[in-house]
Amino acid sequence: MKHPDAELSAYVDGVLTPEEATWIAAHLATCPACRAVVEDLRAVRSLVRSVPEPEPDPGALARTLRHVEGSRIRRRSRWRAVWVAAAAAALALLLQLPWMPVPRSDAAEEAIQLRHHARVTLAHPMAEVAVATFLSSALPAHLAETEWGP
Amino acid sequence: MGTLTRPLCAAVAALALAGPVPAQEALEEFVHLVRARSRAAYVGKQIVATHVDGRTWTLLVRVEQDPVGWSRLEYRTVGARGRYVVVRRGRTQIEYDPHSGAGRLSHLPAWEDPPFADHWAWLVQNYRVTARPSRMLGRPTLHVEITPHTPDRPRARFEVDRKTGVFLRAERIGPDGRLGEVSAFLSFEPRPPGWRKHATPPQPLRLAHEPETRPASPSEIVAHFGRKPPEVAVPSGFRAVADLLVSAPQLTVQRVYSDGLSILVVYQRPGSVPGPAAGSRLVRRSGGPVWVRQVGIRTVVHWTRDGWLLTAVGDLAPDRLLEVADRTGIDPGPRLLDRLISWLRELGHLFARLTGSNQRNS
């Protein structure tokens, strides 16, 4: 006689198909060994069910969220510290380098000074008129920037 | 020996006279011609080569000159497509693009120029002037060489037309020996004075007006700024020619000096942080920092003194302009706060420009 050892636990759990359950029940009616196994399985099951389920800690969620948020804040603080340090270093470099030239966005003022120099030269008796006129006008800058017709 | 010595001395004397030292008459003629030059009327075509902001410009220029009428110079760039016209009548100058009619109107500084005799006296004090007869464009000319007594100044060579005094060819050589500016007539025709008396610029032109530069007395300068600007220790041989006030881009004192050939201009305005243009070289002097830039044969030097920003522009050797800064006095580097404010202001200007260009593009 073949004993359905593998199926007995499933029979206890009630997860067999109706046909399988009917066949197991018929076997148990004629097999005291398998009935004993089934009795043991049911006892263990009752024992497990008798253990109370632990109640979830009501503060756990808040603690977990705080933990997650905290790690994010720590990361942000670290980046902020890096940025502040970089800005401070740049500022320190800007302020402390003794001979650093002042940044200029263009050379407009110096160009005007050179033009004025040429204008003063134009009044000189030894001035070459065509050269001094060229240098005294805004002409070089315009010629450089503008595409005129032939 | 006595019979040999006398002919030898005579030969040396003859060689000396035949050498590069010009006849006194040629020099006197040169003086006369330079005086007459401002009265010359002519038309001609010139080629001009000069150096501005890292570029060498070669231009063809059609010149109409009439002291009664106008000076009109039409520039065309060689090897490019640029064209530009400058018209000057009296001290008023307009420059415009003949295609679009856009341009600007400005007034040349109106100061009481020293008499020619002063210029000549300064010139011969600082330079050796030689002249000899020559020819150019089939016309009789004087070949004139002006060589400085000290090597820190420019040199000049002219071919001077013996009828009009016009410089048919002019060369200016920088203190470093490089040829910085050349102009030469390709054609030249004298005209009677008044031949362009009724000439007028084309209409309509759209001209932006430039603020005027005007002479100012020392008391006027003090009244404007509330204090006296530092005295500038110019190189020996330079004389003060004029003090001017420039109103833009910021109110600035412009002090003009001449040694007879070279012009030195020193700009002074209140401030503590120099604004050297890109490409300036930082030089650390015993007093403080100085920024130097060479633009063609000209040198530009920036420094500070007693709360004034100073900029010297001249066709002198950079070392000589650095000495001007040394002897005038140099403040140590700008204060930290001033430098920060200047830096932030510069960022502001940059931002404004970027914003402006974005608005224009949109």
Coordinates of C-alpha atoms in Angstrom, one line a residue:
Chain A
M1 CA 0.0 0.0 0.0
K2 CA 1.4 3.4 -1.0
H3 CA 1.2 6.1 1.7
P4 CA 0.6 9.7 0.4
D5 CA 3.2 11.3 2.7
A6 CA 3.9 14.3 0.5
E7 CA 0.2 15.2 0.2
L8 CA -0.8 14.8 3.9
S9 CA 0.5 18.4 4.8
A10 CA -1.4 19.9 1.9
Y11 CA -4.5 17.9 3.0
V12 CA -4.2 19.4 6.5
D13 CA -3.7 22.9 4.9
G14 CA -6.8 22.3 2.8
V15 CA -5.1 23.2 -0.5
L16 CA -5.7 19.9 -2.4
T17 CA -8.3 19.6 -5.2
P18 CA -11.6 18.0 -4.2
E19 CA -10.6 14.8 -6.0
E20 CA -7.2 14.5 -4.2
A21 CA -8.8 15.4 -0.9
T22 CA -11.5 12.6 -1.4
W23 CA -8.8 10.1 -2.2
I24 CA -6.7 11.1 0.9
A25 CA -9.8 10.9 3.1
A26 CA -10.5 7.4 1.8
H27 CA -6.9 6.3 2.5
L28 CA -7.0 7.8 6.0
A29 CA -10.1 5.7 6.7
T30 CA -8.1 2.5 6.1
C31 CA -4.6 3.6 7.2
P32 CA -3.9 4.3 10.9
A33 CA -0.2 5.4 10.2
C34 CA -1.3 8.1 7.9
R35 CA -4.1 9.1 10.3
A36 CA -1.5 9.5 13.1
V37 CA 0.7 11.7 10.8
V38 CA -2.4 13.9 10.0
E39 CA -3.2 14.2 13.8
D40 CA 0.4 15.4 14.4
L41 CA 0.3 17.9 11.6
R42 CA -3.0 19.3 12.9
A43 CA -1.5 19.6 16.4
V44 CA 1.5 21.6 15.1
R45 CA -0.8 23.8 13.1
S46 CA -2.9 24.4 16.2
L47 CA 0.2 25.2 18.2
V48 CA 1.4 27.7 15.6
R49 CA -2.0 29.4 15.5
S50 CA -2.0 29.6 19.3
V51 CA 1.1 31.9 19.3
P52 CA -0.1 35.5 19.4
E53 CA 0.8 37.7 16.4
P54 CA 3.1 40.5 17.5
E55 CA 1.5 44.0 17.4
P56 CA 3.3 46.5 15.1
D57 CA 5.2 49.2 16.9
P58 CA 3.2 52.4 16.4
G59 CA 6.4 54.5 16.4
A60 CA 8.2 52.4 13.9
L61 CA 6.9 54.2 10.8
A62 CA 7.7 57.6 12.2
R63 CA 11.2 56.4 13.2
T64 CA 11.8 54.9 9.8
L65 CA 10.7 58.0 8.0
R66 CA 12.9 60.1 10.3
H67 CA 15.8 57.9 9.5
V68 CA 15.3 58.1 5.7
E69 CA 14.8 61.9 5.9
G70 CA 17.9 62.2 8.1
S71 CA 20.1 60.5 5.7
R72 CA 18.9 62.7 2.9
I73 CA 19.5 65.8 5.0
R74 CA 22.9 64.6 5.8
R75 CA 23.7 64.1 2.1
R76 CA 22.3 67.6 1.4
S77 CA 24.3 69.1 4.2
R78 CA 27.4 67.5 2.9
W79 CA 26.8 69.0 -0.6
R80 CA 26.1 72.4 0.9
A81 CA 29.3 72.2 2.9
V82 CA 31.2 71.4 -0.3
W83 CA 29.6 74.4 -2.1
V84 CA 30.2 76.7 0.7
A85 CA 33.8 75.6 0.9
A86 CA 34.3 76.0 -2.9
A87 CA 32.7 79.5 -2.8
A88 CA 34.8 80.5 0.1
A89 CA 37.9 79.2 -1.6
A90 CA 37.0 81.1 -4.8
L91 CA 36.3 84.3 -2.8
A92 CA 39.5 83.8 -0.9
L93 CA 41.4 83.4 -4.1
L94 CA 39.7 86.4 -5.6
L95 CA 40.5 88.6 -2.6
Q96 CA 43.8 87.3 -1.5
L97 CA 45.8 86.9 -4.7
P98 CA 47.7 90.1 -4.5
W99 CA 48.2 90.9 -8.2
M100 CA 45.3 89.4 -9.8
P101 CA 44.0 91.6 -12.7
V102 CA 40.5 92.8 -12.3
P103 CA 38.3 90.9 -14.8
R104 CA 37.1 93.0 -17.7
S105 CA 34.1 92.2 -19.9
D106 CA 35.5 94.4 -22.7
A107 CA 38.2 96.8 -23.7
A108 CA 35.8 99.7 -24.5
E109 CA 37.4 102.2 -22.1
E110 CA 40.9 101.6 -23.3
A111 CA 39.7 101.7 -27.0
I112 CA 38.3 105.2 -26.2
Q113 CA 41.5 106.3 -24.6
L114 CA 43.5 105.2 -27.7
R115 CA 41.1 107.1 -29.9
H116 CA 41.5 110.2 -27.9
H117 CA 45.2 109.8 -28.1
A118 CA 44.9 109.7 -31.9
R119 CA 42.7 112.8 -31.8
V120 CA 45.2 114.8 -29.9
T121 CA 47.8 113.6 -32.3
L122 CA 45.8 114.9 -35.2
A123 CA 46.3 118.5 -33.9
H124 CA 50.1 118.0 -34.0
P125 CA 51.9 119.7 -36.9
M126 CA 53.8 116.5 -37.7
A127 CA 50.7 114.3 -37.8
E128 CA 50.0 112.1 -40.8
V129 CA 46.4 112.9 -41.4
A130 CA 45.1 109.7 -42.9
V131 CA 46.6 107.5 -40.3
A132 CA 45.6 109.7 -37.3
T133 CA 42.1 110.1 -38.7
F134 CA 41.8 106.3 -39.0
L135 CA 43.0 105.8 -35.5
S136 CA 40.9 108.6 -34.1
S137 CA 37.6 107.3 -35.4
A138 CA 35.6 104.3 -34.2
L139 CA 36.4 102.9 -37.6
P140 CA 38.6 99.9 -36.8
A141 CA 36.1 98.4 -34.5
H142 CA 33.2 99.0 -37.0
L143 CA 35.2 97.5 -39.8
A144 CA 36.1 94.5 -37.7
E145 CA 32.5 93.9 -36.7
T146 CA 30.5 94.8 -39.8
E147 CA 30.2 93.2 -43.1
W148 CA 29.7 96.1 -45.5
G149 CA 29.1 95.9 -49.2
P150 CA 31.9 96.4 -51.7
Chain B
M1 CA 103.7 117.3 -43.1
G2 CA 102.2 120.8 -43.2
T3 CA 101.6 120.5 -46.9
L4 CA 99.7 117.2 -46.3
T5 CA 97.7 118.3 -43.3
R6 CA 95.9 121.1 -45.0
P7 CA 94.4 119.0 -47.8
L8 CA 93.5 116.3 -45.4
C9 CA 91.6 118.7 -43.2
A10 CA 89.9 120.1 -46.2
A11 CA 88.9 116.6 -47.3
V12 CA 87.5 115.7 -43.9
A13 CA 85.5 118.9 -43.9
A14 CA 84.2 118.2 -47.4
L15 CA 83.2 114.6 -46.4
A16 CA 81.5 115.9 -43.3
L17 CA 79.5 118.4 -45.4
A18 CA 78.6 115.7 -48.0
G19 CA 77.5 113.2 -45.3
P20 CA 74.1 112.7 -43.8
V21 CA 74.1 116.0 -42.0
P22 CA 71.7 118.1 -44.1
A23 CA 72.2 121.6 -45.3
Q24 CA 70.7 124.2 -43.0
E25 CA 68.7 125.4 -45.9
A26 CA 66.9 122.0 -46.2
L27 CA 66.0 122.1 -42.6
E28 CA 64.7 125.7 -42.9
E29 CA 62.7 124.6 -45.9
F30 CA 61.2 121.7 -44.0
V31 CA 60.1 124.1 -41.2
H32 CA 58.5 126.4 -43.9
L33 CA 56.8 123.4 -45.5
V34 CA 55.3 122.1 -42.3
R35 CA 53.9 125.5 -41.6
A36 CA 52.4 125.7 -45.1
R37 CA 50.9 122.2 -44.9
S38 CA 47.7 123.2 -43.2
R39 CA 46.9 125.5 -46.1
A40 CA 47.3 122.9 -48.8
A41 CA 44.4 121.8 -51.0
Y42 CA 44.6 118.6 -53.0
V43 CA 43.0 115.3 -54.0
G44 CA 44.8 112.0 -54.0
K45 CA 44.8 108.3 -53.3
Q46 CA 46.8 106.9 -50.4
I47 CA 47.7 103.6 -49.1
V48 CA 47.8 103.3 -45.3
A49 CA 49.0 100.5 -43.1
T50 CA 48.7 100.6 -39.4
H51 CA 48.2 98.3 -36.4
V52 CA 45.2 98.4 -34.2
D53 CA 44.2 95.9 -31.5
G54 CA 46.2 93.0 -32.7
R55 CA 45.4 93.5 -36.4
T56 CA 47.3 95.1 -39.2
W57 CA 45.1 97.2 -41.3
T58 CA 45.8 98.0 -44.9
L59 CA 43.6 100.6 -46.4
L60 CA 43.1 102.5 -49.6
V61 CA 42.1 106.1 -48.9
R62 CA 40.7 108.7 -51.3
V63 CA 41.5 112.1 -49.8
E64 CA 39.9 115.4 -50.6
Q65 CA 41.5 118.2 -48.7
D66 CA 40.4 121.8 -48.8
P67 CA 41.1 124.0 -45.8
V68 CA 38.3 126.3 -46.9
G69 CA 35.9 123.4 -47.4
W70 CA 36.4 120.1 -45.8
S71 CA 38.7 117.1 -45.4
R72 CA 37.1 114.0 -46.7
L73 CA 38.7 110.6 -46.4
E74 CA 37.1 107.5 -47.8
Y75 CA 38.6 104.3 -46.5
R76 CA 38.4 100.9 -48.1
T77 CA 40.0 98.0 -46.5
V78 CA 42.4 96.0 -48.6
G79 CA 41.5 92.3 -48.7
A80 CA 38.1 92.8 -46.9
R81 CA 34.8 94.4 -47.6
G82 CA 34.9 97.4 -45.3
R83 CA 34.2 101.0 -46.5
Y84 CA 33.9 104.0 -44.3
V85 CA 34.0 107.8 -44.8
V86 CA 35.3 110.4 -42.4
V87 CA 34.5 114.1 -43.0
R88 CA 36.1 116.9 -41.0
R89 CA 35.2 120.5 -41.2
G90 CA 36.9 122.7 -38.6
R91 CA 36.9 120.7 -35.4
T92 CA 33.8 118.7 -36.2
Q93 CA 34.2 115.2 -37.5
I94 CA 31.6 112.8 -38.8
E95 CA 32.3 109.3 -39.7
Y96 CA 29.7 107.1 -41.5
D97 CA 29.0 104.0 -43.4
P98 CA 28.1 105.2 -46.9
H99 CA 25.7 102.3 -47.4
S100 CA 23.6 102.6 -44.3
G101 CA 24.2 106.2 -43.5
A102 CA 24.9 105.3 -39.9
G103 CA 27.7 106.9 -38.1
R104 CA 28.8 109.3 -35.4
L105 CA 29.5 113.0 -34.9
S106 CA 32.3 114.2 -32.6
H107 CA 34.2 117.3 -31.9
L108 CA 38.0 117.4 -31.9
P109 CA 39.4 118.9 -28.7
A110 CA 39.5 122.7 -29.0
W111 CA 42.5 123.8 -27.0
E112 CA 44.9 126.6 -27.7
D113 CA 47.6 124.6 -29.5
P114 CA 51.1 125.8 -28.8
P115 CA 52.7 127.8 -31.7
F116 CA 54.7 125.9 -34.2
A117 CA 57.9 127.5 -32.9
D118 CA 57.4 125.7 -29.6
H119 CA 56.8 122.3 -31.3
W120 CA 59.9 122.9 -33.4
A121 CA 62.0 123.9 -30.3
W122 CA 60.9 120.7 -28.5
L123 CA 61.5 118.6 -31.6
V124 CA 65.1 119.7 -32.1
Q125 CA 65.8 119.4 -28.4
N126 CA 64.8 115.7 -28.3
Y127 CA 65.4 114.6 -31.9
R128 CA 68.0 114.9 -34.6
V129 CA 66.3 116.2 -37.8
T130 CA 67.9 115.7 -41.2
A131 CA 66.6 116.7 -44.6
R132 CA 67.8 116.3 -48.1
P133 CA 66.2 116.8 -51.5
S134 CA 64.6 113.8 -53.2
R135 CA 61.7 113.0 -55.6
M136 CA 58.5 111.1 -55.3
L137 CA 55.6 110.7 -57.8
G138 CA 57.6 112.8 -60.2
R139 CA 57.5 115.7 -57.8
P140 CA 60.4 117.4 -55.9
T141 CA 60.4 116.4 -52.3
L142 CA 62.4 116.6 -49.1
H143 CA 63.4 113.4 -47.5
V144 CA 63.3 114.1 -43.8
E145 CA 64.5 111.8 -41.0
I146 CA 63.7 112.4 -37.4
T147 CA 65.7 110.3 -35.0
P148 CA 65.4 110.5 -31.2
H149 CA 68.4 111.3 -29.0
T150 CA 67.3 108.5 -26.7
P151 CA 66.1 105.1 -28.0
D152 CA 62.9 105.1 -26.0
R153 CA 61.0 107.3 -28.5
P154 CA 59.6 106.8 -32.0
R155 CA 61.4 107.7 -35.2
A156 CA 59.8 109.2 -38.3
R157 CA 60.6 109.5 -42.0
F158 CA 58.8 111.8 -44.4
E159 CA 58.8 112.6 -48.1
V160 CA 57.6 116.2 -48.0
D161 CA 56.2 117.8 -51.2
R162 CA 58.2 120.9 -51.8
K163 CA 55.3 122.8 -53.3
T164 CA 52.5 122.1 -50.8
G165 CA 54.2 120.7 -47.7
V166 CA 52.1 117.5 -47.8
F167 CA 53.7 114.4 -46.5
L168 CA 53.6 112.2 -49.7
R169 CA 55.0 109.4 -47.7
A170 CA 55.2 109.0 -43.9
E171 CA 56.6 106.3 -41.8
R172 CA 56.6 106.0 -38.0
I173 CA 58.9 103.5 -36.4
G174 CA 58.3 102.4 -32.8
P175 CA 61.0 102.5 -30.1
D176 CA 61.5 98.8 -30.7
G177 CA 62.5 99.5 -34.3
R178 CA 59.4 98.1 -35.8
L179 CA 57.7 100.0 -38.6
G180 CA 54.3 100.8 -37.0
E181 CA 52.6 103.1 -39.4
V182 CA 53.0 103.8 -43.1
S183 CA 51.1 106.0 -45.5
A184 CA 52.0 106.8 -49.1
F185 CA 50.3 108.6 -51.9
L186 CA 49.6 106.6 -55.0
S187 CA 48.4 109.7 -56.8
F188 CA 48.5 113.4 -55.8
E189 CA 47.1 116.5 -57.4
P190 CA 47.2 120.0 -55.8
R191 CA 43.9 121.9 -56.2
P192 CA 43.1 125.6 -55.5
P193 CA 42.0 126.4 -52.0
G194 CA 38.2 126.5 -51.8
W195 CA 37.7 123.8 -54.5
R196 CA 35.4 121.8 -52.1
K197 CA 34.0 124.9 -50.4
H198 CA 30.4 124.0 -51.1
A199 CA 30.7 120.3 -50.4
T200 CA 28.2 118.8 -48.0
P201 CA 27.9 115.3 -46.6
P202 CA 25.1 113.1 -48.1
Q203 CA 21.7 113.3 -46.4
P204 CA 20.2 111.8 -44.4
L205 CA 22.8 110.4 -42.1
R206 CA 21.9 108.8 -38.8
L207 CA 24.7 110.1 -36.5
A208 CA 25.2 109.3 -32.8
H209 CA 26.7 112.3 -31.0
E210 CA 29.8 111.8 -28.9
P211 CA 30.3 113.8 -25.8
E212 CA 32.7 116.7 -26.3
T213 CA 36.2 116.9 -24.9
R214 CA 37.0 120.4 -23.6
P215 CA 39.9 122.2 -22.1
A216 CA 39.9 122.7 -18.4
S217 CA 41.9 124.9 -16.0
P218 CA 43.4 123.4 -12.8
S219 CA 40.8 125.2 -10.7
E220 CA 38.0 123.8 -12.9
I221 CA 39.4 120.3 -12.5
V222 CA 39.6 120.7 -8.7
A223 CA 36.0 122.0 -8.7
H224 CA 34.8 119.0 -10.6
F225 CA 36.5 116.4 -8.5
G226 CA 36.9 118.1 -5.2
R227 CA 40.6 117.6 -5.1
K228 CA 43.7 117.9 -7.3
P229 CA 44.8 114.9 -9.4
P230 CA 48.3 113.6 -8.9
E231 CA 51.1 115.4 -10.7
V232 CA 52.5 113.2 -13.5
A233 CA 56.2 112.8 -13.7
V234 CA 56.7 112.8 -17.5
P235 CA 59.9 111.8 -19.1
S236 CA 62.5 114.5 -19.7
G237 CA 61.9 116.6 -22.8
F238 CA 58.1 116.4 -22.6
R239 CA 56.1 119.6 -22.1
A240 CA 52.5 120.0 -21.0
V241 CA 50.3 121.0 -23.9
A242 CA 46.8 120.9 -22.5
D243 CA 44.5 119.7 -19.7
L244 CA 41.2 118.4 -21.0
L245 CA 38.0 117.1 -19.5
V246 CA 36.4 114.0 -21.0
S247 CA 32.8 113.4 -19.9
A248 CA 32.4 109.8 -21.2
P249 CA 32.4 107.0 -20.4
Q250 CA 33.3 108.6 -17.0
L251 CA 34.4 112.1 -16.2
T252 CA 38.2 112.0 -16.7
V253 CA 41.0 114.5 -16.8
Q254 CA 43.1 114.1 -19.9
R255 CA 46.6 115.6 -19.7
V256 CA 48.5 116.0 -23.0
Y257 CA 52.2 116.3 -23.2
S258 CA 54.5 116.5 -26.3
D259 CA 58.2 116.2 -26.9
G260 CA 57.9 117.7 -30.4
L261 CA 57.1 114.4 -32.1
S262 CA 55.7 111.9 -29.6
I263 CA 52.4 112.6 -27.8
L264 CA 51.9 111.3 -24.3
V265 CA 48.4 111.4 -22.9
V266 CA 47.7 110.6 -19.2
Y267 CA 44.1 110.0 -18.1
Q268 CA 43.1 110.5 -14.5
R269 CA 39.9 109.7 -12.8
P270 CA 38.9 108.8 -9.2
G271 CA 39.0 105.1 -8.4
S272 CA 41.1 102.5 -6.9
V273 CA 40.8 99.4 -9.1
P274 CA 42.4 99.7 -12.5
G275 CA 40.5 98.2 -15.5
P276 CA 43.2 96.9 -17.8
A277 CA 41.9 95.5 -21.1
A278 CA 42.4 91.8 -21.9
G279 CA 45.9 91.1 -23.0
S280 CA 47.5 93.5 -20.5
R281 CA 50.6 92.3 -18.8
L282 CA 50.9 92.6 -15.1
V283 CA 54.2 94.1 -13.9
R284 CA 55.0 94.3 -10.2
R285 CA 56.9 97.5 -9.4
S286 CA 58.3 98.4 -6.1
G287 CA 55.3 100.6 -5.4
G288 CA 52.6 98.3 -6.6
P289 CA 51.0 96.6 -9.6
V290 CA 51.1 98.2 -13.0
W291 CA 49.4 96.8 -16.1
V292 CA 51.0 97.2 -19.5
R293 CA 49.7 96.6 -23.0
Q294 CA 51.3 97.3 -26.4
V295 CA 48.9 98.4 -29.2
G296 CA 51.0 98.8 -32.3
I297 CA 53.7 101.3 -31.6
R298 CA 51.7 102.6 -28.6
T299 CA 52.0 101.5 -25.1
V300 CA 49.1 101.7 -22.5
V301 CA 49.9 101.6 -18.8
H302 CA 47.4 101.5 -15.9
W303 CA 48.1 102.1 -12.2
T304 CA 46.6 103.8 -9.2
R305 CA 47.8 106.7 -7.1
D306 CA 46.1 108.4 -4.1
G307 CA 42.7 107.2 -5.0
W308 CA 43.1 108.1 -8.7
L309 CA 43.1 105.7 -11.6
L310 CA 45.9 106.6 -14.1
T311 CA 46.3 105.5 -17.7
A312 CA 49.2 106.6 -19.8
V313 CA 49.1 106.2 -23.6
G314 CA 52.1 107.1 -25.7
D315 CA 54.4 105.8 -28.5
L316 CA 57.2 105.4 -26.0
A317 CA 59.0 102.2 -24.9
P318 CA 57.1 100.3 -22.2
D319 CA 60.0 100.8 -19.7
R320 CA 59.8 104.5 -20.1
L321 CA 56.1 104.5 -19.3
L322 CA 56.7 102.2 -16.3
E323 CA 59.2 104.8 -15.1
V324 CA 56.5 107.5 -15.4
A325 CA 54.3 105.3 -13.1
D326 CA 57.2 104.8 -10.7
R327 CA 58.1 108.5 -10.5
T328 CA 54.4 109.6 -10.3
G329 CA 53.9 107.1 -7.5
I330 CA 52.1 103.7 -7.4
D331 CA 49.6 102.6 -4.8
P332 CA 49.9 99.0 -3.5
G333 CA 47.2 96.7 -4.9
P334 CA 43.6 97.7 -4.6
R335 CA 41.8 97.2 -1.2
L336 CA 40.0 93.9 -0.9
L337 CA 36.6 95.4 -0.6
D338 CA 37.2 97.7 -3.6
R339 CA 38.3 94.8 -5.7
L340 CA 35.2 92.8 -4.7
I341 CA 32.9 95.7 -5.5
S342 CA 34.6 96.2 -8.8
W343 CA 34.3 92.6 -9.6
L344 CA 30.6 92.5 -8.7
R345 CA 30.0 95.6 -10.8
E346 CA 31.8 94.0 -13.7
L347 CA 29.6 90.9 -13.4
G348 CA 26.6 93.3 -13.3
H349 CA 27.7 94.9 -16.5
L350 CA 28.3 91.5 -18.1
F351 CA 24.9 90.3 -17.0
A352 CA 23.2 93.5 -18.3
R353 CA 25.0 93.1 -21.6
L354 CA 23.9 89.5 -21.9
T355 CA 20.3 90.4 -20.9
G356 CA 20.4 93.2 -23.4
S357 CA 21.6 91.0 -26.2
N358 CA 19.1 88.3 -25.4
Q359 CA 16.3 90.9 -25.5
R360 CA 17.6 92.1 -28.9
N361 CA 17.7 88.6 -30.2
S362 CA 14.2 87.9 -29.1

